[in-house]
Amino acid sequence: MSASPRLATSTNRIVTFERRHIRPIPSTERHGSPRGLFFIWLGINMLPLTVVTGALGTTVFALPLGWTILAIVLGNVIGGLGAALHASQGPQLGVPQMLQARAQFGYHGGSLLAFLALLMFLGFFASNLVVASQSFAAVIPGLSLDVGIVVCAAIALVVAIFGYDLVRKAMAVFSIVIGVIVVVSLIMVAATPATFEISRELSFTPAGFFGVLAIGVTWQLAYAPYVSDYSRYLPEGSGAKQAFWATYLGLVLGTVLVMILGAVVGLTTGEDGNAMAALGTLLGGFGPFVLLAFGVASAVMNSSNIYSGVMCSLTVVETLWARIRVNTGLRVGMTVFYAVLAGAAAVFGKDDFLLVFKDFVTLLLYVLIPWSAINLADYFILRKGHYAVDEMFVRKGGLYGEWNRVGLLCYLIGLVVQIPFMVTTLYTGPLAAPLGFVDVAWMVGFIVPAAVYIVWERSRRGQEALA
């Protein structure tokens, strides 16, 4: 029996099914609010993975707690500026973040950057699955990590299929619930004497401090490729400033709070790197409840990685295959495929997770920084937010061309100039040792491509104006 009109209307008011996909959001459908956007970015970091990341400072980098907290705060405060500046673009343009790359890199060139962002979302989704499964396994006796990963992937998949509206509302609820739990947990852990019974040597090193700071910067910039996916629902007129502050405050406050909890828990984390199990032990009888809540929240809020990953996938698919129409069926199909692929990656890559994740985050920074620099330079300095959005969907390139060689070469320059300064377990650049293994590659990778792009693009546009 079909639902009554009243029931259907009520249901639509509770959750609106995503139908715009990568197309611009019309002004009549701009129902987002700064408060809703704030809770999205506050809640997105109320995850076990954020706890694990904060624990890196007192585990992998072996920094004292005070220095770890300082590096966490500085890194997130700096990196959050970049992410928030990208978010301010959403209300103006009304399209997903990585689709905007077509304006700097061309119609086809932009799909290369969207593909790189897709790999990032895949990595974060898989990482969240592993840590959420660890939380469940610490509470439920006999539960294997593989089963936990499959369950968490299924939960995130259901939320992501509905799209933006359900993702936003789910995050708003869990941000409040988990926020209270994090504060209570932090107080309890800090009041437990066993927390500070440290069995390993901790000491300040410049490399360790700047390593944790770089991770904080990376963590925030990792959101840059999809902040506009949500801010595009804010009204165009006053939305840019609101999007900036709602995104910045939500991201920084949520991340710093949970990472500090992770840093404290890292003091007692064992060699297996399972910070969530260490948290459960420190909390005693309250531990199972906290781990279960974290696991559920991670499974639900991980849907944002699928949602934005699919936005990137649709951008790439539309670019490569002219006959494929981006519609609801394709989005749902891509969502299912993406969840299955990331779930498989989590199952087969869950061993030695902590070290692998550290390198993943570091390499992610090297790849994202040049794109962020070029995008921000083009938007705020060269074009000052004025774009022809319809031209971004012209297959022959339209106003922005099929391949923007200036943008692509500047991006390549941004990657190359970082190589001598890189510090990872996979590769260490020749200039790393003279600098005491302090990772400054991301600074070079931001400044150089932005400066080159501004000079080169101004010269090119000046020559075109004279022609």
CSV table of N, CA and C in Angstrom, one decimal, residues 227-294:
chain,number,residue,atom,x,y,z
A,227,VAL,N,35.1,20.6,1.3
A,227,VAL,CA,34.4,21.6,2.2
A,227,VAL,C,33.2,22.3,1.4
A,228,SER,N,33.5,22.6,0.1
A,228,SER,CA,32.4,23.2,-0.6
A,228,SER,C,31.3,22.3,-1.0
A,229,ASP,N,31.5,21.0,-0.9
A,229,ASP,CA,30.4,20.0,-1.1
A,229,ASP,C,29.2,20.3,-0.2
A,230,TYR,N,29.5,20.9,1.0
A,230,TYR,CA,28.5,21.2,2.0
A,230,TYR,C,28.2,22.7,2.1
A,231,SER,N,29.2,23.5,1.9
A,231,SER,CA,28.9,25.0,2.0
A,231,SER,C,28.2,25.5,0.8
A,232,ARG,N,28.1,24.8,-0.3
A,232,ARG,CA,27.4,25.2,-1.5
A,232,ARG,C,25.9,25.3,-1.2
A,233,TYR,N,25.4,24.8,-0.1
A,233,TYR,CA,24.0,24.9,0.2
A,233,TYR,C,23.7,26.1,1.0
A,234,LEU,N,24.7,27.0,1.3
A,234,LEU,CA,24.4,28.2,2.0
A,234,LEU,C,24.0,29.3,1.0
A,235,PRO,N,23.2,30.3,1.4
A,235,PRO,CA,22.8,31.3,0.4
A,235,PRO,C,24.0,32.1,-0.1
A,236,GLU,N,23.9,32.5,-1.4
A,236,GLU,CA,25.0,33.1,-2.1
A,236,GLU,C,25.4,34.4,-1.5
A,237,GLY,N,24.5,35.3,-1.1
A,237,GLY,CA,24.8,36.6,-0.7
A,237,GLY,C,25.8,36.7,0.5
A,238,SER,N,25.3,36.3,1.6
A,238,SER,CA,26.2,36.4,2.8
A,238,SER,C,26.8,35.1,3.2
A,239,GLY,N,26.8,34.1,2.4
A,239,GLY,CA,27.2,32.8,2.7
A,239,GLY,C,28.7,32.6,2.9
A,240,ALA,N,29.5,33.4,2.1
A,240,ALA,CA,31.0,33.1,2.1
A,240,ALA,C,31.6,33.3,3.5
A,241,LYS,N,31.3,34.5,4.1
A,241,LYS,CA,31.9,34.7,5.4
A,241,LYS,C,31.3,33.7,6.5
A,242,GLN,N,30.1,33.4,6.4
A,242,GLN,CA,29.5,32.4,7.3
A,242,GLN,C,30.1,31.1,7.1
A,243,ALA,N,30.3,30.7,5.8
A,243,ALA,CA,30.9,29.4,5.6
A,243,ALA,C,32.3,29.3,6.1
A,244,PHE,N,33.1,30.4,6.0
A,244,PHE,CA,34.4,30.4,6.5
A,244,PHE,C,34.5,30.1,8.0
A,245,TRP,N,33.7,30.9,8.8
A,245,TRP,CA,33.8,30.8,10.2
A,245,TRP,C,33.1,29.6,10.8
A,246,ALA,N,32.0,29.1,10.2
A,246,ALA,CA,31.4,27.9,10.6
A,246,ALA,C,32.3,26.7,10.4
A,247,THR,N,33.0,26.7,9.2
A,247,THR,CA,33.9,25.6,8.9
A,247,THR,C,35.1,25.6,9.8
A,248,TYR,N,35.7,26.8,9.9
A,248,TYR,CA,37.0,27.0,10.7
A,248,TYR,C,36.8,26.6,12.1
A,249,LEU,N,35.8,27.2,12.8
A,249,LEU,CA,35.6,26.9,14.2
A,249,LEU,C,35.2,25.4,14.4
A,250,GLY,N,34.3,24.9,13.6
A,250,GLY,CA,33.9,23.5,13.7
A,250,GLY,C,35.1,22.5,13.6
A,251,LEU,N,35.9,22.7,12.5
A,251,LEU,CA,37.0,21.9,12.3
A,251,LEU,C,38.1,21.9,13.4
A,252,VAL,N,38.4,23.1,13.7
A,252,VAL,CA,39.5,23.3,14.7
A,252,VAL,C,39.1,22.9,16.1
A,253,LEU,N,37.9,23.3,16.6
A,253,LEU,CA,37.5,22.9,17.9
A,253,LEU,C,37.3,21.4,18.0
A,254,GLY,N,36.6,20.8,17.1
A,254,GLY,CA,36.4,19.3,17.2
A,254,GLY,C,37.7,18.5,17.1
A,255,THR,N,38.6,18.9,16.2
A,255,THR,CA,39.8,18.2,16.0
A,255,THR,C,40.8,18.3,17.2
A,256,VAL,N,41.0,19.5,17.7
A,256,VAL,CA,41.9,19.8,18.8
A,256,VAL,C,41.4,19.0,20.0
A,257,LEU,N,40.1,19.1,20.3
A,257,LEU,CA,39.6,18.4,21.5
A,257,LEU,C,39.9,16.9,21.5
A,258,VAL,N,39.6,16.3,20.4
A,258,VAL,CA,39.7,14.8,20.3
A,258,VAL,C,41.2,14.4,20.1
A,259,MET,N,42.0,15.2,19.4
A,259,MET,CA,43.4,14.9,19.3
A,259,MET,C,44.1,15.0,20.7
A,260,ILE,N,43.7,15.9,21.5
A,260,ILE,CA,44.3,16.1,22.8
A,260,ILE,C,44.0,14.8,23.6
A,261,LEU,N,42.7,14.3,23.5
A,261,LEU,CA,42.4,13.1,24.2
A,261,LEU,C,43.3,12.0,23.7
A,262,GLY,N,43.5,11.9,22.4
A,262,GLY,CA,44.4,10.9,21.8
A,262,GLY,C,45.8,11.0,22.3
A,263,ALA,N,46.3,12.2,22.5
A,263,ALA,CA,47.7,12.5,22.9
A,263,ALA,C,47.8,12.0,24.4
A,264,VAL,N,46.8,12.2,25.2
A,264,VAL,CA,46.9,11.7,26.6
A,264,VAL,C,46.8,10.2,26.6
A,265,VAL,N,45.9,9.6,25.8
A,265,VAL,CA,45.8,8.2,25.8
A,265,VAL,C,47.1,7.5,25.2
A,266,GLY,N,47.7,8.2,24.3
A,266,GLY,CA,49.0,7.7,23.7
A,266,GLY,C,50.0,7.4,24.7
A,267,LEU,N,50.0,8.0,25.9
A,267,LEU,CA,51.0,7.8,26.9
A,267,LEU,C,51.0,6.4,27.4
A,268,THR,N,49.9,5.7,27.3
A,268,THR,CA,49.8,4.3,27.7
A,268,THR,C,49.5,3.3,26.6
A,269,THR,N,49.5,3.8,25.4
A,269,THR,CA,49.2,2.9,24.2
A,269,THR,C,50.4,2.0,24.0
A,270,GLY,N,50.1,0.7,23.8
A,270,GLY,CA,51.1,-0.3,23.6
A,270,GLY,C,51.7,-0.3,22.3
A,271,GLU,N,52.6,-1.2,22.0
A,271,GLU,CA,53.4,-1.3,20.7
A,271,GLU,C,52.5,-1.6,19.6
A,272,ASP,N,51.3,-2.2,19.8
A,272,ASP,CA,50.4,-2.5,18.8
A,272,ASP,C,49.7,-1.3,18.2
A,273,GLY,N,49.8,-0.1,18.9
A,273,GLY,CA,49.3,1.1,18.4
A,273,GLY,C,47.8,1.2,18.5
A,274,ASN,N,47.1,0.4,19.3
A,274,ASN,CA,45.7,0.4,19.4
A,274,ASN,C,45.3,1.4,20.5
A,275,ALA,N,45.2,2.6,20.2
A,275,ALA,CA,44.9,3.7,21.1
A,275,ALA,C,43.5,3.5,21.7
A,276,MET,N,42.5,3.0,20.9
A,276,MET,CA,41.2,2.8,21.4
A,276,MET,C,41.1,1.8,22.5
A,277,ALA,N,41.8,0.7,22.4
A,277,ALA,CA,41.9,-0.3,23.5
A,277,ALA,C,42.5,0.3,24.7
A,278,ALA,N,43.5,1.2,24.5
A,278,ALA,CA,44.1,1.8,25.7
A,278,ALA,C,43.1,2.8,26.3
A,279,LEU,N,42.3,3.5,25.5
A,279,LEU,CA,41.3,4.4,26.1
A,279,LEU,C,40.3,3.6,26.9
A,280,GLY,N,39.8,2.5,26.4
A,280,GLY,CA,38.9,1.7,27.1
A,280,GLY,C,39.4,1.2,28.4
A,281,THR,N,40.7,0.8,28.5
A,281,THR,CA,41.3,0.4,29.7
A,281,THR,C,41.3,1.5,30.7
A,282,LEU,N,41.7,2.7,30.3
A,282,LEU,CA,41.8,3.8,31.2
A,282,LEU,C,40.5,4.2,31.8
A,283,LEU,N,39.4,4.1,31.0
A,283,LEU,CA,38.1,4.5,31.4
A,283,LEU,C,37.4,3.5,32.3
A,284,GLY,N,37.9,2.3,32.4
A,284,GLY,CA,37.3,1.3,33.3
A,284,GLY,C,35.9,0.9,32.8
A,285,GLY,N,35.0,0.9,33.8
A,285,GLY,CA,33.6,0.5,33.5
A,285,GLY,C,32.9,1.4,32.5
A,286,PHE,N,33.4,2.7,32.3
A,286,PHE,CA,32.8,3.6,31.4
A,286,PHE,C,33.3,3.3,30.0
A,287,GLY,N,34.4,2.6,29.9
A,287,GLY,CA,35.1,2.3,28.6
A,287,GLY,C,34.3,1.7,27.6
A,288,PRO,N,33.6,0.6,27.9
A,288,PRO,CA,32.8,-0.1,26.8
A,288,PRO,C,31.8,0.8,26.2
A,289,PHE,N,31.1,1.6,27.0
A,289,PHE,CA,30.1,2.6,26.5
A,289,PHE,C,30.8,3.6,25.5
A,290,VAL,N,31.9,4.1,25.9
A,290,VAL,CA,32.6,5.1,25.1
A,290,VAL,C,33.1,4.5,23.8
A,291,LEU,N,33.7,3.3,23.8
A,291,LEU,CA,34.1,2.7,22.6
A,291,LEU,C,33.0,2.4,21.7
A,292,LEU,N,31.9,1.9,22.2
A,292,LEU,CA,30.7,1.6,21.4
A,292,LEU,C,30.2,2.8,20.7
A,293,ALA,N,30.1,3.9,21.5
A,293,ALA,CA,29.6,5.2,20.9
A,293,ALA,C,30.5,5.7,19.8
A,294,PHE,N,31.8,5.6,20.1
A,294,PHE,CA,32.8,6.1,19.1
A,294,PHE,C,32.7,5.2,17.8
